[in-house]
Short mmCIF file of C-alpha atoms in Angstrom, two decimals:
data_model
loop_
_atom_site.label_atom_id
_atom_site.label_comp_id
_atom_site.label_asym_id
_atom_site.label_seq_id
_atom_site.Cartn_x
_atom_site.Cartn_y
_atom_site.Cartn_z
CA UNK D 1 180.24 234.39 42.82
CA UNK D 2 178.40 231.94 45.10
CA UNK D 3 178.91 228.92 43.10
CA UNK D 4 180.84 227.45 40.02
CA UNK D 5 179.73 229.40 36.97
CA UNK D 6 179.95 227.85 33.49
CA UNK D 7 179.13 229.34 30.02
CA UNK D 8 177.63 228.90 27.71
CA UNK D 9 174.90 226.68 29.29
CA UNK D 10 174.06 225.39 25.77
CA UNK D 11 176.13 225.28 22.63
CA UNK D 12 175.07 223.84 19.28
CA UNK D 13 177.73 223.66 16.65
CA UNK D 14 178.45 222.09 13.35
CA UNK D 15 180.95 219.19 12.95
CA UNK D 16 184.39 220.42 12.34
CA UNK D 17 183.97 223.85 14.15
CA UNK D 18 186.08 224.79 17.26
CA UNK D 19 184.27 225.45 20.62
CA UNK D 20 185.37 227.09 23.82
CA UNK D 21 183.71 226.26 27.16
CA UNK D 22 184.40 228.51 30.15
CA UNK D 23 184.44 227.85 33.96
CA UNK D 24 184.66 230.37 36.72
CA UNK D 25 185.28 228.41 39.93
CA UNK D 26 184.28 229.40 43.58
CA UNK D 27 186.58 232.13 44.83
CA UNK D 28 189.46 230.67 46.85
CA UNK D 29 189.29 227.27 45.40
CA UNK D 30 192.62 226.19 44.08
CA UNK D 31 191.70 222.90 42.42
CA UNK D 32 189.61 222.77 39.27
CA UNK D 33 188.36 219.85 37.41
CA UNK D 34 186.63 219.17 34.10
CA UNK D 35 184.33 216.19 33.54
CA UNK D 36 182.33 214.98 30.69
CA UNK D 37 178.91 213.43 31.19
CA UNK D 38 177.47 211.39 28.31
CA UNK D 39 174.09 209.54 28.29
CA UNK D 40 174.71 206.31 29.94
CA UNK D 41 178.41 206.84 30.49
CA UNK D 42 178.44 208.64 33.92
CA UNK D 43 181.04 211.26 34.64
CA UNK D 44 184.32 210.92 32.72
CA UNK D 45 187.45 212.73 34.14
CA UNK D 46 189.03 214.95 31.67
CA UNK D 47 191.71 217.19 33.35
CA UNK D 48 192.54 218.63 36.74
CA UNK D 49 194.33 221.82 37.64
CA UNK D 50 196.02 222.90 40.86
CA UNK D 51 196.50 226.50 40.47
CA UNK D 52 197.52 227.27 36.92
CA UNK D 53 199.24 223.89 36.35
CA UNK D 54 197.64 220.69 35.19
CA UNK D 55 199.26 217.78 37.04
CA UNK D 56 196.80 215.38 35.49
CA UNK D 57 195.70 215.51 31.82
CA UNK D 58 195.16 211.83 31.57
CA UNK D 59 191.47 211.99 30.78
CA UNK D 60 191.62 214.13 27.66
CA UNK D 61 190.35 211.90 24.94
CA UNK D 62 192.28 213.18 22.01
CA UNK D 63 194.65 216.04 21.00
CA UNK D 64 191.64 217.90 19.81
CA UNK D 65 190.87 218.69 23.42
CA UNK D 66 192.90 221.26 25.48
CA UNK D 67 192.37 223.25 28.48
CA UNK D 68 194.05 226.17 30.30
CA UNK D 69 193.71 228.04 33.49
CA UNK D 70 194.94 231.52 34.08
CA UNK D 71 195.40 233.55 37.18
CA UNK D 72 194.54 230.57 39.22
CA UNK D 73 190.82 231.20 38.55
CA UNK D 74 188.98 230.86 35.21
CA UNK D 75 189.45 227.97 33.04
CA UNK D 76 188.73 227.37 29.34
CA UNK D 77 188.20 223.95 27.75
CA UNK D 78 188.77 224.08 24.04
CA UNK D 79 187.55 221.40 21.51
CA UNK D 80 188.91 221.68 18.02
CA UNK D 81 187.41 220.22 14.95
CA UNK D 82 184.34 219.01 16.87
CA UNK D 83 182.94 215.53 16.16
CA UNK D 84 179.40 214.22 16.77
CA UNK D 85 180.76 211.91 19.61
CA UNK D 86 181.79 215.15 21.43
CA UNK D 87 178.28 215.86 22.12
CA UNK D 88 177.91 215.72 26.00
CA UNK D 89 177.51 217.88 29.07
CA UNK D 90 180.85 219.22 30.14
CA UNK D 91 180.97 219.78 33.92
CA UNK D 92 183.39 221.89 35.85
CA UNK D 93 184.01 221.41 39.48
CA UNK D 94 186.29 223.14 42.12
CA UNK D 95 187.45 222.29 45.47
CA UNK D 96 189.08 224.32 48.38
CA UNK D 97 192.47 223.74 49.76
CA UNK D 98 192.71 221.75 52.90
CA UNK D 99 189.23 220.30 52.51
CA UNK D 100 187.97 216.71 52.13
CA UNK D 101 188.19 217.00 48.39
CA UNK D 102 184.48 217.59 48.00
CA UNK D 103 183.80 218.87 44.49
CA UNK D 104 181.48 221.71 43.93
CA UNK D 105 179.97 221.40 40.42
CA UNK D 106 178.69 223.97 37.99
CA UNK D 107 175.51 223.26 36.09
CA UNK D 108 177.39 222.19 33.02
CA UNK D 109 177.76 223.25 29.32
CA UNK D 110 175.51 221.11 27.01
CA UNK D 111 177.32 220.62 23.72
CA UNK D 112 175.49 219.37 20.65
CA UNK D 113 177.54 218.74 17.59
CA UNK D 114 175.38 218.42 14.43
CA UNK R 1 186.15 195.76 33.86
CA UNK R 2 185.51 199.35 34.83
CA UNK R 3 186.95 200.57 38.15
CA UNK R 4 183.39 201.43 39.49
CA UNK R 5 180.33 199.54 38.54
CA UNK R 6 176.79 200.91 39.37
CA UNK R 7 173.51 199.47 38.22
CA UNK R 8 172.13 202.17 35.84
CA UNK R 9 168.50 201.42 36.62
CA UNK R 10 166.17 203.29 36.30
CA UNK R 11 164.50 202.66 39.64
CA UNK R 12 160.92 203.58 40.53
CA UNK R 13 159.47 203.28 44.00
CA UNK R 14 156.31 204.45 45.86
CA UNK R 15 156.54 207.30 48.39
CA UNK R 16 157.56 205.98 51.76
CA UNK R 17 159.59 203.07 50.45
CA UNK R 18 163.14 202.18 51.50
CA UNK R 19 165.65 202.58 48.72
CA UNK R 20 168.89 200.70 48.42
CA UNK R 21 171.54 201.90 45.98
CA UNK R 22 174.86 200.08 45.44
CA UNK R 23 178.20 200.32 43.80
CA UNK R 24 181.08 197.86 43.51
CA UNK R 25 184.62 198.74 42.67
CA UNK R 26 187.88 197.00 41.90
CA UNK R 27 190.59 199.33 42.94
CA UNK R 28 191.62 198.39 46.56
CA UNK R 29 193.43 201.86 46.95
CA UNK R 30 190.08 203.67 47.12
CA UNK R 31 189.49 204.88 50.71
CA UNK R 32 187.17 207.74 50.37
CA UNK R 33 183.57 207.15 49.30
CA UNK R 34 180.98 209.54 48.32
CA UNK R 35 177.40 209.76 46.95
CA UNK R 36 176.33 212.65 44.86
CA UNK R 37 172.83 213.54 43.90
CA UNK R 38 171.98 215.22 40.62
CA UNK R 39 168.75 216.79 39.82
CA UNK R 40 167.76 217.14 36.09
CA UNK R 41 169.87 219.71 34.25
CA UNK R 42 171.85 220.51 37.36
CA UNK R 43 175.38 219.70 38.49
CA UNK R 44 175.93 216.91 41.05
CA UNK R 45 176.01 217.91 44.72
CA UNK R 46 177.60 215.93 47.53
CA UNK R 47 175.14 213.99 49.58
CA UNK R 48 177.25 211.73 51.80
CA UNK R 49 180.98 211.28 52.51
CA UNK R 50 182.56 208.40 54.24
CA UNK R 51 186.17 207.23 54.83
CA UNK R 52 187.06 203.60 54.92
CA UNK R 53 184.70 200.92 56.16
CA UNK R 54 181.68 201.51 58.19
CA UNK R 55 178.37 203.35 58.36
CA UNK R 56 177.36 206.90 58.37
CA UNK R 57 173.94 208.30 58.98
CA UNK R 58 172.48 211.66 58.08
CA UNK R 59 168.80 212.08 58.50
CA UNK R 60 166.96 209.70 56.21
CA UNK R 61 170.20 208.73 54.43
CA UNK R 62 172.71 206.00 55.50
CA UNK R 63 175.92 205.29 53.66
CA UNK R 64 177.63 201.92 54.12
CA UNK R 65 181.02 200.90 53.02
CA UNK R 66 182.48 197.36 53.09
CA UNK R 67 186.08 197.49 51.81
CA UNK R 68 186.50 193.79 52.27
CA UNK R 69 183.84 193.08 49.68
CA UNK R 70 184.65 196.43 47.62
CA UNK R 71 180.90 197.29 47.98
CA UNK R 72 179.24 200.51 49.11
CA UNK R 73 175.62 201.31 49.52
CA UNK R 74 173.22 204.25 50.07
CA UNK R 75 169.93 203.70 51.88
CA UNK R 76 167.12 206.27 51.74
CA UNK R 77 164.43 205.75 54.38
CA UNK R 78 160.85 207.04 53.97
CA UNK R 79 161.60 208.11 50.45
CA UNK R 80 160.01 211.30 49.17
CA UNK R 81 159.10 212.64 45.61
CA UNK R 82 161.80 215.25 46.27
CA UNK R 83 164.39 212.45 46.30
CA UNK R 84 163.75 211.87 42.60
CA UNK R 85 167.09 212.37 41.12
CA UNK R 86 170.13 210.64 39.70
CA UNK R 87 172.50 209.17 42.34
CA UNK R 88 176.25 208.76 41.62
CA UNK R 89 178.70 207.01 43.78
CA UNK R 90 182.27 208.28 43.61
CA UNK R 91 185.50 207.34 45.29
CA UNK R 92 189.16 208.26 45.43
CA UNK R 93 192.47 207.03 46.77
CA UNK R 94 193.42 210.36 48.28
CA UNK R 95 191.89 212.98 50.34
CA UNK R 96 191.97 216.68 49.78
CA UNK R 97 191.95 218.99 46.77
CA UNK R 98 194.24 216.82 44.74
CA UNK R 99 191.98 213.81 44.86
CA UNK R 100 190.59 212.64 41.44
CA UNK R 101 187.28 211.05 41.91
CA UNK R 102 186.15 208.10 39.95
CA UNK R 103 182.31 207.96 39.42
CA UNK R 104 179.89 205.30 38.65
CA UNK R 105 177.44 205.75 35.85
CA UNK R 106 174.66 206.87 38.18
CA UNK R 107 171.23 205.47 38.74
CA UNK R 108 168.07 207.47 38.12
CA UNK R 109 165.55 207.20 40.94
CA UNK R 110 161.84 208.20 40.71
CA UNK R 111 159.76 208.22 43.89
CA UNK R 112 156.05 208.10 43.02
CA UNK R 113 153.64 210.19 45.26
#
């Protein structure tokens, strides 16, 4: 596709349920990032993939959060046993090899945990 | 102290005003500085990219970096209602696709017609 695609765009779930958020990066972009944007908190780094490996998972807030990337393309962010504080917009971004590091963002998945 | 500090605003100005947005940072390893613009319910998009200290101009936008003071600025001249958005500063120590960006909290700008 022309840009980074994320799904679902909106997700409302009950506390304790698991959710999966999907990101389809721009074709040919080898690096993929997940960020979380909460009201008043800015963009919080979660995890970074280079190809299928994740050299930097330092931003994952707890072991309830995990992410994988298969085929060097699509990535899934999974949140288990969701809590109300997980409510946020989850943004995915990709960047091309050999570039300046400019991140191209999707429109985000807005998660609301009731 | 957070690595990147940005006044959260909000900021409201009349059309045609000059806008100054600023960020300070504490990590002296940062060398690459960016400003992203984010419209409501959209993802951020890159607006300006600069390396090390100095100025960069692009149309009505000027980015300034002062590494000695650990201070960066974005100036918008002749502001337009279409400039109404959230502006986020971002910075990294490395260039390229393996560079993890650290963002400020963002400031919401409203330009009144």
